[in-house]
Amino acid sequence: MTVTDCRLISLPRLDDARGSLSFVESGNHIPFEIKRVYYLYHVPLGVERGAHAHKQLEQLIIAISGSFEIELDDGHEKARFYMNSPDQGLYISRMNWRSLSNFSDDAVCMVLASEPYSEDDYFRNYEEFLAAVTENRTNG
Ligand code: TYD
């Protein structure tokens, strides 16, 4: 899985005089079943979150409020995304290192995830992540 498997997904958006409504359906707008939802908020100025990769987990990240940046790195290529719209989600496939930064004061980062929380699914060490990427590619 590489950064090219990751993409911005435009979510449905219904606007009328009462405001806007967006929604996400498993298997329709995103290619996985949602088993967990978590969100980051009150992130202090200058703090970076993430800085890890997942062995199996797939995610959709949405800037529900405010803005932040996401850098993806598959061990070979990098890509940067500026998130500032609640009708856009960034789909992240497995085995991509992600770092989230430049959170605005009002940022709420909502994450839809394909599995419950499991610490065993994390690479928290970048060198170990790179070694696993190389091994995967060598083994085809
Ligand atoms: P972590 O994934 O490191 O946060 P981030 O990548 O956003 O900086 O998680 C921080 C802590 O929260 C860590 O101790 C694990 C715990 N945690 C849960 O218990 N459940 C969850 O669903 C998540 C995402 C984290």
Coordinates of N, CA, C and O and ligand atoms in Angstrom, one line a residue:
M1 N 0.8 -1.2 0.0 CA 0.0 0.0 0.0 C 0.9 1.3 0.0 O 1.8 1.3 0.7
T2 N 0.6 2.2 -0.9 CA 1.4 3.4 -1.0 C 0.6 4.7 -0.9 O -0.7 4.6 -0.8
V3 N 1.2 5.8 -0.9 CA 0.5 7.1 -0.8 C -0.5 7.2 -1.9 O -1.5 7.9 -1.8
T4 N -0.2 6.6 -3.0 CA -1.1 6.7 -4.2 C -2.4 6.0 -3.9 O -3.4 6.2 -4.7
D5 N -2.5 5.1 -3.0 CA -3.8 4.4 -2.6 C -4.6 5.4 -1.7 O -5.8 5.1 -1.5
C6 N -4.0 6.4 -1.2 CA -4.7 7.3 -0.3 C -5.2 8.5 -1.2 O -4.6 8.8 -2.2
R7 N -6.4 8.9 -0.8 CA -7.0 10.0 -1.6 C -8.0 10.8 -0.8 O -8.6 10.3 0.2
L8 N -8.2 12.0 -1.3 CA -9.3 12.8 -0.7 C -10.6 12.4 -1.3 O -10.8 12.2 -2.5
I9 N -11.6 12.2 -0.4 CA -12.9 11.7 -0.8 C -13.9 12.9 -0.6 O -14.0 13.4 0.6
S10 N -14.7 13.3 -1.6 CA -15.7 14.3 -1.4 C -16.9 13.6 -0.9 O -17.5 12.7 -1.5
L11 N -17.4 14.0 0.3 CA -18.5 13.4 0.9 C -19.8 14.2 0.5 O -19.7 15.3 0.1
P12 N -20.9 13.5 0.6 CA -22.2 14.2 0.2 C -22.4 15.4 1.1 O -21.9 15.4 2.3
R13 N -23.0 16.4 0.6 CA -23.2 17.6 1.3 C -24.6 18.2 0.9 O -24.8 18.5 -0.2
L14 N -25.4 18.4 1.9 CA -26.8 18.9 1.6 C -26.8 20.3 2.3 O -26.7 20.4 3.5
D15 N -27.0 21.3 1.5 CA -27.1 22.7 2.0 C -28.5 23.2 1.8 O -29.1 23.1 0.8
D16 N -29.0 23.8 2.9 CA -30.2 24.6 2.7 C -30.2 25.7 3.7 O -29.2 25.9 4.4
A17 N -31.3 26.4 3.8 CA -31.4 27.6 4.7 C -31.1 27.2 6.2 O -30.7 28.1 6.9
R18 N -31.2 25.9 6.5 CA -31.0 25.5 7.9 C -29.5 25.2 8.2 O -29.2 24.8 9.3
G19 N -28.7 25.2 7.1 CA -27.3 24.8 7.3 C -26.9 23.7 6.4 O -27.6 23.4 5.4
S20 N -25.8 23.0 6.8 CA -25.3 21.9 5.9 C -25.3 20.6 6.7 O -25.1 20.6 7.9
L21 N -25.3 19.5 5.9 CA -25.3 18.2 6.4 C -24.5 17.3 5.5 O -24.7 17.3 4.3
S22 N -23.5 16.6 6.1 CA -22.7 15.6 5.4 C -22.8 14.3 6.1 O -23.1 14.2 7.3
F23 N -22.5 13.2 5.4 CA -22.6 11.9 6.0 C -21.6 10.9 5.3 O -21.1 11.2 4.2
V24 N -21.4 9.8 6.0 CA -20.4 8.8 5.5 C -21.1 7.4 5.7 O -21.5 7.1 6.8
E25 N -21.1 6.6 4.7 CA -21.7 5.2 4.8 C -20.5 4.3 4.4 O -19.9 4.4 3.4
S26 N -20.4 3.3 5.3 CA -19.4 2.2 5.1 C -19.7 1.5 3.7 O -20.9 1.3 3.5
G27 N -18.7 1.2 3.0 CA -18.9 0.4 1.7 C -19.5 1.3 0.6 O -19.6 0.8 -0.5
N28 N -20.0 2.5 0.9 CA -20.5 3.3 -0.1 C -19.5 4.5 -0.4 O -19.0 4.6 -1.5
H29 N -19.3 5.3 0.6 CA -18.3 6.4 0.4 C -16.9 6.0 0.8 O -15.9 6.7 0.3
I30 N -16.7 5.0 1.6 CA -15.4 4.5 2.0 C -15.3 3.0 1.9 O -16.3 2.3 2.1
P31 N -14.1 2.5 1.6 CA -14.0 1.1 1.2 C -13.8 0.2 2.5 O -13.1 -0.8 2.4
F32 N -14.3 0.5 3.6 CA -14.2 -0.3 4.8 C -15.4 -0.1 5.7 O -16.1 0.9 5.6
E33 N -15.6 -1.1 6.6 CA -16.6 -1.1 7.6 C -16.1 -0.2 8.8 O -15.0 -0.5 9.2
I34 N -16.9 0.7 9.3 CA -16.4 1.5 10.4 C -16.6 0.8 11.7 O -17.8 0.4 12.1
K35 N -15.5 0.5 12.4 CA -15.6 -0.2 13.7 C -15.3 0.7 14.9 O -15.5 0.3 16.0
R36 N -14.8 1.9 14.6 CA -14.4 2.8 15.7 C -14.4 4.3 15.1 O -14.1 4.5 14.0
V37 N -14.8 5.2 16.0 CA -14.7 6.6 15.7 C -13.9 7.3 16.9 O -14.2 7.0 18.0
Y38 N -12.9 8.1 16.6 CA -12.3 8.9 17.6 C -12.0 10.2 17.1 O -12.0 10.5 15.8
Y39 N -11.7 11.2 18.0 CA -11.5 12.6 17.5 C -10.5 13.3 18.4 O -10.3 13.0 19.6
L40 N -9.7 14.1 17.7 CA -8.7 14.9 18.4 C -9.2 16.4 18.5 O -9.7 16.9 17.5
Y41 N -9.0 17.0 19.6 CA -9.4 18.4 19.7 C -8.6 19.0 20.8 O -7.9 18.3 21.5
H42 N -8.6 20.4 21.0 CA -7.8 21.1 21.9 C -6.3 20.8 21.7 O -5.6 20.7 22.7
V43 N -5.9 20.6 20.5 CA -4.5 20.4 20.2 C -3.8 21.7 20.4 O -4.1 22.7 19.6
P44 N -2.8 21.8 21.3 CA -2.1 23.1 21.4 C -1.3 23.5 20.2 O -0.9 22.6 19.4
L45 N -1.1 24.8 20.1 CA -0.3 25.4 18.9 C 1.0 24.7 18.8 O 1.7 24.5 19.8
G46 N 1.4 24.3 17.6 CA 2.7 23.8 17.3 C 2.9 22.3 17.6 O 4.0 21.7 17.4
V47 N 1.8 21.6 18.2 CA 2.0 20.2 18.5 C 1.7 19.3 17.3 O 0.8 19.6 16.5
E48 N 2.5 18.2 17.2 CA 2.3 17.3 16.1 C 1.6 16.0 16.7 O 2.0 15.6 17.8
R49 N 0.7 15.5 16.0 CA 0.0 14.2 16.4 C 0.3 13.1 15.3 O 0.8 13.5 14.3
G50 N -0.1 11.9 15.7 CA 0.2 10.8 14.7 C 1.6 10.4 14.9 O 2.0 9.9 15.9
A51 N 2.4 10.5 13.8 CA 3.8 10.1 13.7 C 3.8 8.5 14.0 O 4.5 8.1 15.0
H52 N 3.0 7.8 13.3 CA 3.0 6.4 13.3 C 2.4 5.9 12.0 O 1.9 6.6 11.2
A53 N 2.5 4.5 11.9 CA 1.8 3.8 10.7 C 1.0 2.7 11.3 O 1.3 2.2 12.5
H54 N 0.1 2.2 10.6 CA -0.7 1.0 11.0 C -0.5 -0.1 10.1 O -0.4 0.0 8.8
K55 N -0.4 -1.3 10.7 CA -0.1 -2.5 9.9 C -1.3 -2.9 9.1 O -1.2 -3.3 7.9
Q56 N -2.5 -2.8 9.6 CA -3.7 -3.2 8.9 C -4.8 -2.2 8.8 O -5.7 -2.2 8.0
L57 N -4.8 -1.2 9.8 CA -5.9 -0.3 9.9 C -6.1 0.6 8.7 O -5.1 1.2 8.2
E58 N -7.3 0.8 8.3 CA -7.6 1.8 7.3 C -8.4 2.9 8.0 O -9.2 2.6 8.9
Q59 N -8.3 4.2 7.5 CA -8.9 5.3 8.2 C -9.5 6.3 7.2 O -8.9 6.4 6.1
L60 N -10.5 7.1 7.7 CA -10.9 8.3 7.0 C -10.8 9.4 8.0 O -11.3 9.3 9.1
I61 N -10.0 10.5 7.6 CA -9.8 11.6 8.5 C -10.6 12.8 8.0 O -10.4 13.2 6.8
I62 N -11.4 13.4 8.8 CA -12.2 14.6 8.4 C -11.9 15.7 9.4 O -11.9 15.6 10.6
A63 N -11.7 16.9 8.8 CA -11.6 18.2 9.6 C -13.1 18.6 9.9 O -13.6 19.4 9.1
I64 N -13.6 18.1 11.0 CA -15.0 18.5 11.3 C -15.1 20.0 11.6 O -16.1 20.6 11.3
S65 N -14.1 20.5 12.1 CA -14.0 22.0 12.4 C -12.6 22.4 12.3 O -11.7 21.6 12.5
G66 N -12.4 23.7 11.9 CA -11.0 24.2 11.8 C -10.2 23.6 10.7 O -10.7 23.0 9.7
S67 N -8.9 23.6 10.9 CA -7.9 23.1 9.9 C -6.7 22.4 10.5 O -6.3 22.7 11.6
F68 N -6.0 21.6 9.7 CA -4.8 21.0 10.1 C -4.1 20.4 8.8 O -4.8 20.4 7.7
E69 N -2.9 20.0 8.9 CA -2.2 19.4 7.7 C -1.9 17.9 8.0 O -1.6 17.6 9.2
I70 N -1.9 17.1 7.0 CA -1.5 15.7 7.1 C -0.4 15.4 6.1 O -0.5 15.7 4.9
E71 N 0.7 14.8 6.6 CA 1.7 14.4 5.7 C 1.7 12.8 5.7 O 1.7 12.2 6.8
L72 N 1.7 12.2 4.5 CA 1.7 10.8 4.4 C 3.1 10.4 3.8 O 3.6 11.1 3.0
D73 N 3.6 9.2 4.2 CA 4.9 8.7 3.7 C 4.8 7.2 3.7 O 4.5 6.6 4.7
D74 N 4.9 6.6 2.5 CA 4.9 5.2 2.4 C 6.3 4.5 2.4 O 6.4 3.3 2.1
G75 N 7.3 5.3 2.8 CA 8.6 4.8 2.8 C 9.4 5.2 1.5 O 10.6 5.1 1.5
H76 N 8.7 5.6 0.5 CA 9.3 6.0 -0.8 C 8.8 7.3 -1.2 O 9.6 8.2 -1.6
E77 N 7.5 7.5 -1.1 CA 6.9 8.8 -1.6 C 6.2 9.5 -0.4 O 5.7 8.8 0.5
K78 N 6.1 10.8 -0.5 CA 5.4 11.6 0.5 C 4.3 12.4 -0.2 O 4.4 12.7 -1.4
A79 N 3.2 12.7 0.5 CA 2.2 13.6 0.0 C 1.6 14.4 1.2 O 1.6 13.9 2.3
R80 N 1.2 15.6 0.9 CA 0.7 16.5 1.9 C -0.7 17.0 1.6 O -1.0 17.2 0.4
F81 N -1.5 17.0 2.6 CA -2.9 17.4 2.4 C -3.3 18.5 3.5 O -2.9 18.4 4.6
Y82 N -4.0 19.5 3.0 CA -4.5 20.6 3.9 C -6.0 20.3 4.1 O -6.7 20.3 3.1
M83 N -6.3 20.0 5.3 CA -7.7 19.6 5.6 C -8.4 20.8 6.3 O -8.0 21.3 7.3
N84 N -9.5 21.3 5.6 CA -10.2 22.4 6.2 C -11.7 22.4 5.9 O -12.3 23.4 6.0
S85 N -12.2 21.3 5.4 CA -13.6 21.2 5.0 C -14.3 20.0 5.5 O -13.8 18.8 5.3
P86 N -15.4 20.1 6.3 CA -16.1 18.9 6.8 C -16.8 18.1 5.7 O -17.3 17.0 6.1
D87 N -16.7 18.5 4.5 CA -17.3 17.6 3.4 C -16.2 16.9 2.6 O -16.4 16.4 1.6
Q88 N -15.0 16.9 3.2 CA -13.8 16.2 2.6 C -13.2 15.2 3.6 O -13.0 15.6 4.7
G89 N -12.9 14.0 3.2 CA -12.2 13.1 4.0 C -11.0 12.5 3.4 O -11.0 12.4 2.1
L90 N -9.9 12.3 4.1 CA -8.7 11.8 3.6 C -8.7 10.3 3.9 O -8.7 9.9 5.1
Y91 N -8.8 9.4 2.9 CA -8.7 8.0 3.1 C -7.2 7.6 3.2 O -6.4 7.9 2.3
I92 N -6.9 6.9 4.2 CA -5.5 6.4 4.4 C -5.5 4.9 4.5 O -6.1 4.3 5.4
S93 N -4.8 4.3 3.5 CA -4.7 2.8 3.5 C -3.6 2.4 4.5 O -2.9 3.2 5.1
R94 N -3.5 1.0 4.7 CA -2.6 0.5 5.7 C -1.1 0.8 5.2 O -0.9 1.1 4.1
M95 N -0.2 0.8 6.2 CA 1.2 0.9 5.9 C 1.6 2.3 5.3 O 2.4 2.4 4.4
N96 N 1.0 3.3 5.9 CA 1.4 4.7 5.5 C 1.7 5.5 6.8 O 0.8 5.5 7.7
W97 N 2.9 6.0 6.9 CA 3.3 6.8 8.0 C 2.5 8.1 7.9 O 2.5 8.7 6.8
R98 N 1.9 8.6 9.0 CA 1.1 9.9 8.9 C 1.5 10.8 10.1 O 1.7 10.3 11.2
S99 N 1.7 12.1 9.8 CA 1.9 13.1 10.8 C 0.9 14.2 10.6 O 0.7 14.6 9.5
L100 N 0.3 14.6 11.7 CA -0.7 15.7 11.6 C -0.2 16.9 12.4 O 0.4 16.7 13.5
S101 N -0.3 18.1 11.7 CA 0.4 19.3 12.3 C -0.4 20.5 12.0 O -1.4 20.4 11.2
N102 N 0.0 21.6 12.5 CA -0.6 22.9 12.2 C -2.1 23.0 12.5 O -2.9 23.5 11.7
F103 N -2.5 22.5 13.6 CA -3.9 22.5 14.0 C -4.3 23.9 14.4 O -3.6 24.6 15.1
S104 N -5.4 24.3 13.8 CA -5.9 25.6 14.2 C -6.6 25.5 15.6 O -6.9 24.4 16.1
D105 N -6.8 26.6 16.3 CA -7.4 26.6 17.6 C -8.7 25.8 17.7 O -8.9 25.2 18.7
D106 N -9.5 26.0 16.7 CA -10.8 25.4 16.7 C -10.9 24.0 16.0 O -12.0 23.5 15.7
A107 N -9.7 23.4 15.8 CA -9.7 22.1 15.0 C -10.3 21.0 15.7 O -10.0 20.7 16.9
V108 N -11.1 20.2 15.0 CA -11.6 18.9 15.5 C -11.3 17.9 14.4 O -11.9 18.1 13.3
C109 N -10.5 17.0 14.7 CA -10.1 16.0 13.7 C -10.8 14.7 14.0 O -10.5 14.0 15.0
M110 N -11.8 14.3 13.2 CA -12.5 13.1 13.4 C -11.9 12.0 12.5 O -11.7 12.2 11.4
V111 N -11.8 10.8 13.1 CA -11.2 9.6 12.4 C -12.1 8.5 12.5 O -12.6 8.0 13.5
L112 N -12.5 8.0 11.3 CA -13.3 6.7 11.2 C -12.3 5.6 10.9 O -11.5 5.7 10.0
A113 N -12.4 4.5 11.7 CA -11.4 3.5 11.6 C -12.0 2.1 11.3 O -13.1 1.9 11.8
S114 N -11.2 1.3 10.6 CA -11.7 0.0 10.2 C -11.7 -1.1 11.3 O -12.2 -2.2 11.1
E115 N -11.0 -0.8 12.4 CA -10.8 -1.8 13.5 C -10.8 -1.1 14.8 O -10.5 0.1 14.9
P116 N -11.2 -1.8 15.9 CA -11.1 -1.3 17.2 C -9.6 -1.0 17.5 O -8.7 -1.4 16.8
Y117 N -9.4 -0.2 18.6 CA -8.0 0.2 19.0 C -7.2 -1.1 19.3 O -7.6 -1.9 20.1
S118 N -6.0 -1.1 18.7 CA -5.0 -2.2 19.1 C -3.6 -1.7 19.0 O -3.2 -1.3 17.9
E119 N -2.9 -1.6 20.1 CA -1.5 -1.1 20.1 C -0.6 -2.0 19.2 O 0.3 -1.5 18.6
D120 N -1.0 -3.3 19.1 CA -0.2 -4.2 18.2 C -0.2 -3.8 16.8 O 0.6 -4.3 16.0
D121 N -1.2 -3.0 16.4 CA -1.3 -2.7 14.9 C -0.4 -1.5 14.6 O -0.3 -1.1 13.4
Y122 N 0.3 -0.9 15.6 CA 1.0 0.3 15.3 C 2.5 0.0 15.0 O 3.1 -0.8 15.6
F123 N 3.1 0.8 14.1 CA 4.5 1.1 14.0 C 4.7 2.4 14.6 O 4.2 3.4 14.0
R124 N 5.4 2.6 15.7 CA 5.6 3.9 16.3 C 7.1 4.3 16.1 O 7.4 5.4 16.4
N125 N 7.9 3.4 15.6 CA 9.3 3.7 15.3 C 9.5 3.7 13.8 O 9.2 2.7 13.1
Y126 N 9.9 4.9 13.3 CA 10.0 5.1 11.8 C 11.0 4.1 11.1 O 10.7 3.6 10.0
E127 N 12.1 3.8 11.8 CA 13.1 2.8 11.2 C 12.5 1.4 11.1 O 12.7 0.7 10.1
E128 N 11.7 1.0 12.1 CA 11.0 -0.3 12.0 C 10.0 -0.3 10.9 O 9.8 -1.3 10.2
F129 N 9.3 0.8 10.8 CA 8.3 0.9 9.7 C 9.0 0.8 8.3 O 8.6 0.0 7.5
L130 N 10.1 1.5 8.1 CA 10.9 1.4 6.9 C 11.4 0.0 6.6 O 11.3 -0.5 5.5
A131 N 11.8 -0.7 7.6 CA 12.3 -2.1 7.5 C 11.2 -3.0 7.0 O 11.4 -3.8 6.2
A132 N 10.0 -2.8 7.6 CA 8.8 -3.6 7.2 C 8.4 -3.3 5.8 O 8.1 -4.2 5.0
V133 N 8.5 -2.0 5.4 CA 8.1 -1.7 4.0 C 9.1 -2.4 3.0 O 8.7 -3.0 2.0
T134 N 10.4 -2.3 3.3 CA 11.4 -2.9 2.5 C 11.2 -4.4 2.4 O 11.2 -5.0 1.3
E135 N 10.9 -5.1 3.5 CA 10.7 -6.5 3.6 C 9.5 -6.9 2.8 O 9.5 -7.8 2.0
N136 N 8.4 -6.1 2.9 CA 7.1 -6.4 2.1 C 7.4 -6.3 0.6 O 6.9 -7.2 -0.1
R137 N 8.2 -5.3 0.2 CA 8.4 -5.2 -1.2 C 9.4 -6.2 -1.8 O 9.2 -6.7 -2.9
T138 N 10.3 -6.6 -0.9 CA 11.2 -7.7 -1.3 C 10.5 -9.0 -1.5 O 10.7 -9.8 -2.4
N139 N 9.5 -9.3 -0.6 CA 8.7 -10.5 -0.6 C 7.6 -10.4 -1.6 O 6.8 -11.4 -1.7
G140 N 7.5 -9.3 -2.3 CA 6.5 -9.1 -3.3 C 5.1 -8.9 -2.8 O 4.1 -9.1 -3.4
Ligands
TYD1 P1 -2.2 7.8 19.5 O1 -2.8 6.9 18.5 O2 -0.7 7.7 19.8 O3 -2.6 9.3 19.2 P2 -2.2 10.3 18.0 O4 -1.7 9.4 16.9 O5 -3.4 10.9 17.6 O6 -1.2 11.3 18.4 O7 -3.0 7.6 20.8 C1 -2.8 8.3 22.0 C2 -3.2 7.5 23.2 O8 -4.6 7.2 23.2 C3 -2.5 6.1 23.3 O9 -2.2 5.9 24.6 C4 -3.5 5.1 22.8 C5 -4.8 5.8 23.2 N1 -5.9 5.5 22.3 C6 -7.0 4.7 22.7 O10 -7.0 4.2 23.8 N2 -8.0 4.4 21.8 C7 -8.0 4.9 20.5 O11 -8.9 4.6 19.7 C8 -6.9 5.7 20.1 C9 -6.8 6.3 18.7 C10 -5.9 6.0 21.0

